[in-house]
Tab-separated table of C-alpha atoms and ligand atoms in Angstrom:
chain	number	residue	atom	x	y	z
A	1	MET	CA	-63.900	-96.441	7.236
A	2	LYS	CA	-65.084	-98.149	10.388
A	3	ASN	CA	-67.107	-101.325	10.878
A	4	ILE	CA	-70.528	-101.120	12.528
A	5	ASP	CA	-70.037	-104.518	14.166
A	6	THR	CA	-66.879	-103.530	16.042
A	7	TYR	CA	-67.404	-99.782	16.556
A	8	ASN	CA	-67.842	-98.522	20.132
A	9	PHE	CA	-70.990	-96.367	20.078
A	10	ALA	CA	-70.978	-95.619	23.828
A	11	GLY	CA	-71.869	-91.951	24.339
A	12	LYS	CA	-71.754	-91.260	20.570
A	13	LYS	CA	-74.428	-89.587	18.476
A	14	ALA	CA	-74.772	-91.532	15.220
A	15	LEU	CA	-76.033	-89.533	12.242
A	16	ILE	CA	-77.660	-92.193	10.030
A	17	ARG	CA	-78.778	-91.618	6.417
A	18	VAL	CA	-81.674	-94.013	6.007
A	19	ASP	CA	-84.066	-94.529	3.121
A	20	PHE	CA	-87.484	-93.805	4.624
A	21	ASN	CA	-88.961	-92.900	1.262
A	22	VAL	CA	-92.086	-94.986	1.919
A	23	PRO	CA	-95.481	-94.748	0.223
A	24	LEU	CA	-98.116	-92.878	2.253
A	25	ASP	CA	-101.876	-93.016	1.901
A	26	LYS	CA	-103.013	-89.729	0.299
A	27	GLU	CA	-105.965	-89.266	2.676
A	28	ASP	CA	-104.564	-89.818	6.159
A	29	PHE	CA	-100.795	-90.207	5.496
A	30	HIS	CA	-100.868	-93.766	6.799
A	31	ILE	CA	-97.781	-95.813	5.697
A	32	THR	CA	-98.903	-98.338	3.068
A	33	ASP	CA	-95.622	-100.272	2.835
A	34	ASP	CA	-93.075	-100.039	5.671
A	35	THR	CA	-90.456	-102.383	4.173
A	36	ARG	CA	-87.815	-99.651	4.003
A	37	ILE	CA	-88.366	-98.595	7.607
A	38	ARG	CA	-88.147	-102.178	8.810
A	39	ALA	CA	-84.945	-102.677	6.827
A	40	ALA	CA	-83.197	-99.922	8.830
A	41	ILE	CA	-84.168	-101.251	12.263
A	42	PRO	CA	-81.116	-103.563	12.786
A	43	THR	CA	-78.694	-100.662	12.191
A	44	ILE	CA	-80.594	-98.373	14.571
A	45	LYS	CA	-80.822	-101.073	17.232
A	46	LYS	CA	-77.105	-101.805	16.959
A	47	VAL	CA	-76.228	-98.191	17.800
A	48	LEU	CA	-78.715	-98.050	20.677
A	49	ALA	CA	-77.555	-101.388	22.102
A	50	GLY	CA	-73.989	-100.104	22.032
A	51	GLY	CA	-74.872	-97.111	24.227
A	52	GLY	CA	-75.210	-94.527	21.479
A	53	SER	CA	-78.025	-92.244	20.366
A	54	VAL	CA	-79.446	-92.047	16.853
A	55	ILE	CA	-80.186	-89.109	14.549
A	56	LEU	CA	-82.080	-90.282	11.456
A	57	MET	CA	-82.149	-88.322	8.220
A	58	SER	CA	-84.002	-89.201	5.019
A	59	HIS	CA	-85.871	-87.831	2.063
A	60	LEU	CA	-89.533	-88.567	1.383
A	61	GLY	CA	-91.043	-88.052	-2.046
A	62	ARG	CA	-90.099	-85.226	-4.353
A	63	PRO	CA	-91.099	-81.951	-2.723
A	64	LYS	CA	-90.744	-79.154	-5.264
A	65	GLU	CA	-91.009	-75.935	-3.279
A	66	GLY	CA	-89.823	-76.357	0.312
A	67	PRO	CA	-91.883	-77.867	3.126
A	68	ALA	CA	-95.189	-79.601	2.345
A	69	ASN	CA	-97.303	-81.560	4.826
A	70	LYS	CA	-97.735	-84.548	2.515
A	71	TYR	CA	-93.967	-85.040	2.403
A	72	SER	CA	-93.353	-84.555	6.128
A	73	LEU	CA	-91.464	-87.306	7.925
A	74	LYS	CA	-93.541	-86.559	11.024
A	75	HIS	CA	-96.069	-89.054	9.582
A	76	LEU	CA	-93.533	-91.824	10.287
A	77	VAL	CA	-92.764	-91.005	13.920
A	78	ALA	CA	-95.439	-93.121	15.644
A	79	HIS	CA	-94.850	-96.213	13.507
A	80	LEU	CA	-91.090	-96.001	13.886
A	81	GLY	CA	-91.556	-95.709	17.647
A	82	ASN	CA	-93.670	-98.888	17.622
A	83	LEU	CA	-91.089	-100.800	15.600
A	84	LEU	CA	-88.283	-99.704	17.929
A	85	ASN	CA	-90.395	-99.953	21.047
A	86	THR	CA	-89.268	-96.507	22.150
A	87	THR	CA	-90.327	-92.866	21.861
A	88	VAL	CA	-88.984	-91.211	18.725
A	89	LYS	CA	-88.318	-87.475	18.913
A	90	PHE	CA	-88.900	-85.286	15.871
A	91	ALA	CA	-87.123	-82.118	14.709
A	92	GLU	CA	-89.223	-79.932	12.401
A	93	ASP	CA	-86.190	-79.095	10.316
A	94	CYS	CA	-83.060	-81.054	9.438
A	95	ILE	CA	-80.722	-78.087	9.984
A	96	GLY	CA	-80.777	-74.869	12.039
A	97	GLU	CA	-81.801	-74.254	15.623
A	98	LYS	CA	-84.577	-76.884	15.759
A	99	ALA	CA	-82.236	-79.642	14.631
A	100	THR	CA	-79.187	-78.565	16.634
A	101	SER	CA	-80.999	-78.159	19.939
A	102	ALA	CA	-82.841	-81.490	19.520
A	103	ALA	CA	-79.576	-83.263	18.634
A	104	ALA	CA	-77.668	-81.590	21.482
A	105	GLY	CA	-80.247	-82.789	24.020
A	106	LEU	CA	-80.145	-86.444	22.900
A	107	LYS	CA	-79.158	-88.949	25.568
A	108	PRO	CA	-77.799	-92.470	24.991
A	109	GLY	CA	-80.597	-94.787	23.891
A	110	GLU	CA	-82.668	-91.966	22.358
A	111	VAL	CA	-83.774	-91.595	18.749
A	112	LEU	CA	-84.355	-88.373	16.825
A	113	LEU	CA	-85.882	-88.183	13.350
A	114	LEU	CA	-85.113	-85.077	11.297
A	115	GLU	CA	-87.591	-83.486	8.906
A	116	ASN	CA	-87.359	-84.263	5.164
A	117	LEU	CA	-83.923	-83.372	3.787
A	118	ARG	CA	-85.426	-82.399	0.424
A	119	PHE	CA	-87.328	-79.494	1.965
A	120	HIS	CA	-83.972	-77.804	1.305
A	121	LYS	CA	-82.806	-77.530	-2.290
A	122	GLN	CA	-79.216	-77.814	-1.062
A	123	GLU	CA	-79.739	-81.528	-0.339
A	124	GLU	CA	-80.001	-82.603	-3.980
A	125	ALA	CA	-77.550	-79.904	-5.049
A	126	GLY	CA	-74.987	-81.487	-2.711
A	127	THR	CA	-74.080	-78.146	-1.127
A	128	GLU	CA	-71.021	-78.257	1.166
A	129	GLU	CA	-72.378	-75.755	3.691
A	130	PHE	CA	-75.649	-77.672	4.060
A	131	ALA	CA	-73.753	-80.961	4.464
A	132	LYS	CA	-71.530	-79.315	7.091
A	133	GLN	CA	-74.602	-78.317	9.101
A	134	LEU	CA	-75.927	-81.868	8.947
A	135	ALA	CA	-72.520	-83.235	9.933
A	136	SER	CA	-72.373	-80.947	12.990
A	137	LEU	CA	-75.290	-82.885	14.513
A	138	GLY	CA	-73.461	-86.195	14.971
A	139	ASP	CA	-70.145	-87.689	16.094
A	140	VAL	CA	-70.195	-90.554	13.612
A	141	TYR	CA	-71.830	-90.980	10.171
A	142	ILE	CA	-73.547	-94.153	8.992
A	143	ASN	CA	-74.823	-94.495	5.449
A	144	ASP	CA	-77.593	-97.081	5.298
A	145	ALA	CA	-79.434	-95.843	2.206
A	146	PHE	CA	-78.290	-97.973	-0.729
A	147	GLY	CA	-81.213	-96.783	-2.855
A	148	THR	CA	-79.759	-93.260	-3.025
A	149	ALA	CA	-76.063	-94.232	-3.136
A	150	HIS	CA	-75.867	-93.307	-6.832
A	151	ARG	CA	-76.682	-89.682	-6.011
A	152	ALA	CA	-74.002	-87.236	-4.841
A	153	HIS	CA	-76.454	-85.504	-2.522
A	154	ALA	CA	-75.458	-83.676	0.651
A	155	SER	CA	-76.678	-86.402	3.038
A	156	THR	CA	-75.587	-89.394	0.948
A	157	THR	CA	-72.121	-88.302	-0.115
A	158	ILE	CA	-70.899	-84.794	0.751
A	159	VAL	CA	-71.585	-85.153	4.487
A	160	ALA	CA	-69.160	-88.104	4.655
A	161	HIS	CA	-66.255	-85.748	3.913
A	162	PHE	CA	-66.797	-84.154	7.320
A	163	PHE	CA	-66.150	-87.503	8.989
A	164	PRO	CA	-62.669	-88.408	7.714
A	165	GLU	CA	-62.455	-91.459	10.008
A	166	GLU	CA	-65.731	-91.866	11.840
A	167	LYS	CA	-67.887	-93.237	9.036
A	168	MET	CA	-69.272	-96.623	8.092
A	169	PHE	CA	-72.007	-98.527	6.283
A	170	GLY	CA	-75.153	-99.730	8.033
A	171	TYR	CA	-76.532	-103.234	7.583
A	172	VAL	CA	-78.791	-102.441	4.601
A	173	MET	CA	-75.898	-100.933	2.713
A	174	SER	CA	-73.386	-103.663	3.548
A	175	GLY	CA	-75.948	-106.384	2.772
A	176	GLU	CA	-76.543	-104.941	-0.695
A	177	LEU	CA	-72.849	-104.382	-1.419
A	178	ASN	CA	-71.779	-107.826	-0.189
A	179	SER	CA	-74.436	-109.472	-2.298
A	180	ILE	CA	-73.631	-107.580	-5.488
A	181	ASP	CA	-69.879	-107.925	-4.983
A	182	LYS	CA	-70.321	-111.670	-4.476
A	183	VAL	CA	-71.896	-111.805	-7.924
A	184	LEU	CA	-69.792	-109.254	-9.783
A	185	LYS	CA	-66.415	-109.965	-8.186
A	186	ASN	CA	-66.453	-113.498	-6.764
A	187	ALA	CA	-68.899	-115.463	-8.870
A	188	GLU	CA	-68.715	-119.225	-8.841
A	189	ARG	CA	-69.055	-120.626	-12.409
A	190	PRO	CA	-71.120	-121.225	-14.382
A	191	PHE	CA	-72.433	-117.670	-13.993
A	192	THR	CA	-75.684	-116.874	-15.800
A	193	ALA	CA	-77.197	-113.419	-16.208
A	194	ILE	CA	-80.892	-113.262	-17.060
A	195	MET	CA	-81.770	-109.998	-18.759
A	196	GLY	CA	-85.326	-109.079	-19.577
A	197	GLY	CA	-87.727	-106.179	-19.586
A	198	ALA	CA	-89.019	-103.910	-22.256
A	199	LYS	CA	-86.027	-102.365	-23.956
A	200	VAL	CA	-82.436	-103.066	-24.939
A	201	SER	CA	-81.522	-99.402	-24.587
A	202	GLY	CA	-81.788	-99.409	-20.780
A	203	LYS	CA	-79.630	-102.526	-20.428
A	204	ILE	CA	-76.742	-102.003	-22.839
A	205	SER	CA	-74.217	-100.785	-20.268
A	206	ILE	CA	-75.080	-103.630	-17.896
A	207	ILE	CA	-74.801	-106.268	-20.619
A	208	THR	CA	-71.481	-104.773	-21.740
A	209	ASN	CA	-70.079	-104.873	-18.198
A	210	LEU	CA	-71.374	-108.403	-17.590
A	211	MET	CA	-69.859	-109.654	-20.818
A	212	ASN	CA	-66.459	-109.819	-19.079
A	213	LYS	CA	-67.781	-111.836	-16.175
A	214	VAL	CA	-70.508	-114.291	-17.175
A	215	ASP	CA	-70.715	-117.614	-19.028
A	216	ASN	CA	-74.304	-117.229	-20.216
A	217	ILE	CA	-76.660	-114.353	-20.923
A	218	ILE	CA	-80.311	-115.308	-21.182
A	219	ILE	CA	-82.414	-112.711	-22.975
A	220	GLY	CA	-86.164	-112.403	-22.697
A	221	GLY	CA	-88.954	-109.845	-22.682
A	222	GLY	CA	-89.540	-107.125	-25.238
A	223	MET	CA	-85.834	-106.599	-25.842
A	224	SER	CA	-85.554	-110.010	-27.549
A	225	TYR	CA	-87.353	-108.768	-30.654
A	226	THR	CA	-84.834	-106.020	-31.336
A	227	PHE	CA	-82.245	-108.824	-31.593
A	228	PHE	CA	-84.421	-110.893	-33.930
A	229	LYS	CA	-85.203	-107.913	-36.147
A	230	ALA	CA	-81.489	-107.026	-36.260
A	231	MET	CA	-80.866	-110.552	-37.568
A	232	GLY	CA	-83.371	-109.897	-40.363
A	233	LYS	CA	-86.154	-112.000	-38.862
A	234	GLN	CA	-89.909	-111.492	-38.897
A	235	VAL	CA	-91.153	-110.106	-35.581
A	236	GLY	CA	-94.666	-108.921	-36.514
A	237	ASN	CA	-95.787	-106.003	-34.358
A	238	SER	CA	-93.455	-106.807	-31.440
A	239	LEU	CA	-91.733	-104.042	-29.545
A	240	VAL	CA	-88.587	-103.128	-31.475
A	241	GLU	CA	-86.086	-100.322	-30.989
A	242	ASP	CA	-85.131	-99.596	-34.565
A	243	ASP	CA	-82.314	-97.296	-33.465
A	244	ARG	CA	-80.713	-100.167	-31.503
A	245	LEU	CA	-80.465	-102.809	-34.218
A	246	GLN	CA	-76.740	-102.280	-34.637
A	247	THR	CA	-76.289	-102.333	-30.852
A	248	ALA	CA	-77.980	-105.730	-30.748
A	249	LEU	CA	-75.662	-107.057	-33.463
A	250	ASP	CA	-72.630	-105.633	-31.635
A	251	ILE	CA	-73.689	-107.407	-28.430
A	252	LEU	CA	-73.956	-110.730	-30.301
A	253	LYS	CA	-70.556	-110.195	-31.921
A	254	THR	CA	-68.820	-109.288	-28.653
A	255	ALA	CA	-70.373	-112.290	-26.929
A	256	LYS	CA	-68.989	-114.575	-29.645
A	257	GLU	CA	-65.510	-113.050	-29.303
A	258	LYS	CA	-65.557	-113.429	-25.532
A	259	GLY	CA	-67.003	-116.940	-25.526
A	260	VAL	CA	-70.195	-115.869	-23.775
A	261	GLN	CA	-73.233	-117.937	-24.724
A	262	ILE	CA	-76.230	-115.746	-25.567
A	263	TYR	CA	-79.683	-117.330	-25.406
A	264	LEU	CA	-82.606	-115.795	-27.296
A	265	PRO	CA	-86.117	-117.224	-26.884
A	266	SER	CA	-86.766	-119.812	-29.609
A	267	ASP	CA	-90.538	-119.429	-29.306
A	268	SER	CA	-92.997	-116.796	-28.080
A	269	ILE	CA	-96.549	-116.372	-26.930
A	270	CYS	CA	-97.895	-113.538	-29.045
A	271	GLY	CA	-100.948	-111.367	-28.591
A	272	GLY	CA	-103.071	-109.601	-31.197
A	273	LYS	CA	-102.938	-106.577	-28.918
A	274	PHE	CA	-101.259	-105.448	-25.681
A	275	ASP	CA	-104.067	-106.783	-23.530
A	276	ASN	CA	-104.622	-109.671	-21.131
A	277	ALA	CA	-107.728	-110.627	-23.125
A	278	ALA	CA	-105.865	-110.561	-26.459
A	279	GLN	CA	-106.170	-113.418	-28.886
A	280	THR	CA	-102.905	-115.395	-28.618
A	281	VAL	CA	-100.782	-117.515	-30.923
A	282	HIS	CA	-97.760	-119.647	-30.087
A	283	CYS	CA	-95.040	-119.358	-32.714
A	284	LEU	CA	-91.320	-119.301	-33.359
A	285	SER	CA	-89.871	-115.966	-32.202
A	286	PHE	CA	-88.429	-115.244	-35.645
A	287	GLU	CA	-91.670	-115.997	-37.517
A	288	ILE	CA	-94.201	-113.816	-35.749
A	289	PRO	CA	-97.187	-113.103	-38.014
A	290	ASP	CA	-98.110	-109.538	-38.876
A	291	GLY	CA	-100.647	-108.115	-36.463
A	292	TYR	CA	-99.188	-110.073	-33.504
A	293	MET	CA	-96.619	-109.050	-30.923
A	294	GLY	CA	-94.389	-111.266	-28.756
A	295	LEU	CA	-95.526	-110.735	-25.173
A	296	ASP	CA	-93.958	-113.742	-23.421
A	297	ILE	CA	-91.289	-116.337	-24.106
A	298	GLY	CA	-92.792	-119.647	-25.205
A	299	PRO	CA	-92.722	-123.030	-23.398
A	300	GLN	CA	-89.766	-124.344	-25.414
A	301	ALA	CA	-87.636	-121.296	-24.524
A	302	ALA	CA	-88.756	-121.468	-20.894
A	303	GLU	CA	-87.673	-125.105	-20.707
A	304	GLU	CA	-84.310	-124.376	-22.307
A	305	TYR	CA	-83.764	-121.365	-19.999
A	306	ALA	CA	-84.739	-123.382	-16.914
A	307	SER	CA	-82.140	-125.998	-17.782
A	308	VAL	CA	-79.345	-123.405	-18.193
A	309	ILE	CA	-80.370	-121.703	-14.940
A	310	GLU	CA	-80.565	-124.924	-12.969
A	311	ASN	CA	-77.038	-125.829	-14.068
A	312	SER	CA	-75.626	-122.476	-12.908
A	313	LYS	CA	-73.795	-121.701	-9.683
A	314	THR	CA	-74.312	-117.923	-9.795
A	315	ILE	CA	-77.408	-116.195	-11.166
A	316	LEU	CA	-78.141	-112.528	-11.656
A	317	TRP	CA	-81.670	-111.702	-12.746
A	318	ASN	CA	-82.796	-108.312	-13.985
A	319	GLY	CA	-86.031	-107.870	-15.902
A	320	PRO	CA	-89.067	-110.067	-16.668
A	321	MET	CA	-89.378	-112.501	-19.599
A	322	GLY	CA	-92.689	-111.038	-20.709
A	323	VAL	CA	-95.613	-108.902	-19.669
A	324	PHE	CA	-95.896	-110.829	-16.400
A	325	GLU	CA	-98.370	-108.308	-14.986
A	326	MET	CA	-100.977	-109.884	-17.310
A	327	PRO	CA	-101.820	-113.513	-16.341
A	328	THR	CA	-102.012	-114.508	-20.033
A	329	PHE	CA	-98.336	-113.596	-20.457
A	330	GLU	CA	-96.862	-114.469	-17.041
A	331	SER	CA	-95.873	-118.080	-17.661
A	332	GLY	CA	-92.339	-117.531	-19.017
A	333	THR	CA	-91.369	-115.227	-16.169
A	334	LYS	CA	-92.852	-117.689	-13.665
A	335	GLN	CA	-90.913	-120.646	-15.146
A	336	VAL	CA	-87.702	-118.654	-14.942
A	337	ALA	CA	-88.452	-117.579	-11.355
A	338	LEU	CA	-89.105	-121.210	-10.390
A	339	ALA	CA	-85.840	-122.277	-12.055
A	340	VAL	CA	-83.908	-119.598	-10.132
A	341	ALA	CA	-85.505	-120.862	-6.903
A	342	ALA	CA	-84.665	-124.488	-7.815
A	343	ALA	CA	-81.045	-123.603	-8.593
A	344	THR	CA	-80.810	-121.725	-5.284
A	345	ALA	CA	-82.154	-124.770	-3.435
A	346	LYS	CA	-79.335	-126.790	-5.048
A	347	GLY	CA	-76.710	-124.336	-3.724
A	348	ALA	CA	-76.435	-121.623	-6.381
A	349	TYR	CA	-76.181	-117.970	-5.341
A	350	SER	CA	-78.991	-115.907	-6.877
A	351	LEU	CA	-79.385	-112.147	-6.859
A	352	VAL	CA	-82.615	-110.631	-8.138
A	353	GLY	CA	-82.626	-106.895	-8.678
A	354	GLY	CA	-84.145	-104.098	-10.652
A	355	GLY	CA	-87.767	-103.066	-10.032
A	356	ASP	CA	-89.757	-105.433	-12.207
A	357	SER	CA	-87.932	-108.684	-11.536
A	358	VAL	CA	-88.362	-107.988	-7.812
A	359	ALA	CA	-92.095	-107.450	-8.413
A	360	ALA	CA	-92.129	-110.746	-10.340
A	361	VAL	CA	-90.544	-112.872	-7.586
A	362	ASN	CA	-92.960	-111.270	-5.130
A	363	GLN	CA	-95.920	-112.003	-7.422
A	364	PHE	CA	-94.948	-115.687	-7.504
A	365	ASN	CA	-94.185	-115.789	-3.739
A	366	LEU	CA	-90.582	-116.772	-4.391
A	367	ALA	CA	-88.725	-113.872	-2.726
A	368	ASP	CA	-87.587	-116.091	0.151
A	369	LYS	CA	-86.453	-118.843	-2.250
A	370	VAL	CA	-83.685	-116.751	-3.859
A	371	SER	CA	-80.438	-115.744	-2.149
A	372	TYR	CA	-80.913	-111.975	-2.214
A	373	VAL	CA	-83.522	-109.539	-3.449
A	374	SER	CA	-81.991	-106.127	-3.956
A	375	THR	CA	-83.984	-103.028	-3.067
A	376	GLY	CA	-81.473	-100.886	-4.915
A	377	GLY	CA	-83.324	-99.895	-8.099
A	378	GLY	CA	-81.303	-97.245	-9.926
A	379	ALA	CA	-78.337	-97.639	-7.566
A	380	LEU	CA	-78.162	-101.372	-8.280
A	381	LEU	CA	-78.347	-100.837	-12.043
A	382	GLU	CA	-75.515	-98.284	-11.951
A	383	TYR	CA	-73.399	-100.566	-9.744
A	384	MET	CA	-73.988	-103.420	-12.216
A	385	GLU	CA	-72.849	-101.129	-15.014
A	386	GLY	CA	-69.528	-100.884	-13.177
A	387	ILE	CA	-70.037	-97.317	-11.945
A	388	ASP	CA	-68.377	-96.355	-8.658
A	389	LEU	CA	-71.381	-95.090	-6.669
A	390	PRO	CA	-70.597	-91.721	-5.024
A	391	GLY	CA	-72.330	-92.661	-1.755
A	392	VAL	CA	-70.273	-95.842	-1.517
A	393	LYS	CA	-67.013	-94.188	-2.498
A	394	ALA	CA	-67.453	-91.364	0.032
A	395	VAL	CA	-67.504	-93.878	2.874
A	396	ARG	CA	-65.305	-96.700	1.557
A	397	GLY	CA	-62.767	-94.435	-0.129
B	401	AMP	P1	-87.856	-102.769	-17.763
B	401	AMP	O1	-88.305	-101.651	-16.865
B	401	AMP	O2	-87.157	-102.343	-18.978
B	401	AMP	O3	-87.160	-103.863	-17.000
B	401	AMP	O4	-89.218	-103.391	-18.328
B	401	AMP	C1	-90.189	-104.016	-17.534
B	401	AMP	C2	-91.476	-104.035	-18.303
B	401	AMP	O5	-91.294	-104.657	-19.553
B	401	AMP	C3	-92.593	-104.784	-17.611
B	401	AMP	O6	-93.580	-103.889	-17.212
B	401	AMP	C4	-93.099	-105.748	-18.683
B	401	AMP	O7	-94.514	-105.766	-18.776
B	401	AMP	C5	-92.514	-105.183	-19.964
B	401	AMP	N1	-92.336	-106.214	-20.971
B	401	AMP	C6	-91.763	-107.408	-20.815
B	401	AMP	N2	-91.808	-108.120	-21.951
B	401	AMP	C7	-92.423	-107.360	-22.862
B	401	AMP	C8	-92.771	-107.558	-24.230
B	401	AMP	N3	-92.478	-108.687	-24.868
B	401	AMP	N4	-93.378	-106.532	-24.877
B	401	AMP	C9	-93.678	-105.394	-24.232
B	401	AMP	N5	-93.366	-105.147	-22.937
B	401	AMP	C10	-92.752	-106.127	-22.252
C-alpha cells in the first residue's frame, strides 16, 4: 500500500470511498449533522493540493429497491461545495455511462460525487464486476470510510483488488487505526478497559480479546447485574441475561487466571421503574430489593472507578455505566467520563468508542478532553474483538 502523505497525486484521479452516510431532514433533505462530511475534507484537500482530481463514492441510508430521492447523494452537493470552497460535480449513477463520462472529463483540482452506491444491489453483495466498473473510474484508490471497513462490500473491499499497488488509507481511516492500534498493540500500563452498556452478550468477544492485554476491567451498566446474579446475589428486577450466567462466571474465572483485576460496582442507584421520574433507592449492588432495578452505579463505585481510571496510562471506554440518557441515572457515567478526562490531562491515552459512550462524552461536553473519540461503531467493535476487518486488509494486505 501507499502513503497519502508521500504519494504524488499530480494528474491522478483518486477514487475515494468516504462515509457520507449523514442524517437528512425528512422534509427538505437538509443535512442535520455534517460531522462525517467534515471528517473527509482533509483527505480530499490533500489530493487536490497535490494536483489530483477526486471521485467520491459513498452509501447513504438503506435503500431497498434501487434509486430513491430521499437517499440521493445529490442532497449533499451544495454543502460539500461550500466546505471545499469549490464546485462539486455530480454523476447520477455510480457506474455506467453517466459515471464514466463525468470521471473522464475531470481535470486536476476538480471534485466529482457519485450517486449512492447502494442503489445497486451489487454494492452490498460485493460483486466483482460492479467493483471493476467502479475501479475503472480512478487511477488510485483511497479508503477513508472506517465505519464500513467491517463490510466486504464492492466499494470498501473488492474494489481494492483492482489496485494492486495504487491504494492507501485516507486520514479518517488512518486516524482510527492508529488510535486503536495504540491501545490494542502498544498500550502503556496500567491499561484499564471500561465496559458498560445494557448487555453482557454484546461484549463477550471484546472482553475475551481484551483479557490478554489489560490490567483492569471496570464493569458497569446493565451488564453488571448478570455478574451479580451469576454469583448468587440478589439483584431485584435489574436487567439480567439468564442465558449468560455461566458466561459471566467464565469471564471472572479467566480474569483470575490471567491476573486481570475485574471491578464490579459495589453500590447502585436503583429505580422502581425504568423512568427518569422513578422512585430511587441507593443500595449495595448485591442486595437490590425486589421491585427495584439497578439503573446506575452508586457513588461508592464511581469513586472507586475514578481512582482506578486516574491511575491508568491507557484507557479504553465502551458503554455507559447506567441509563445516562435519564438525568436521574446519569451521575455514574458522568463521574467516569470526568475521571477519563482527568487521567488524559495527566498524560494517559484514552480512546472512547462504541455508540453510547460517544454520546455520553458528548452529553457531558468532554469529547475534546479525551485522546480520541472513535466514529467506528460496528467496525470499531469488531476490530476490538480482534477481527481482521476486510476493508483494512484489502488495502494493508
Ligand atoms: P449498549 O448498546 O449495550 O452499549 O447499551 C447502551 C444502553 O444501555 C444505553 O442506552 C443505556 O441506557 C443502557 N443501560 C445502561 N445501564 C443500564 C441498566 N443498568 N439497565 C438498563 N439499561 C442500561
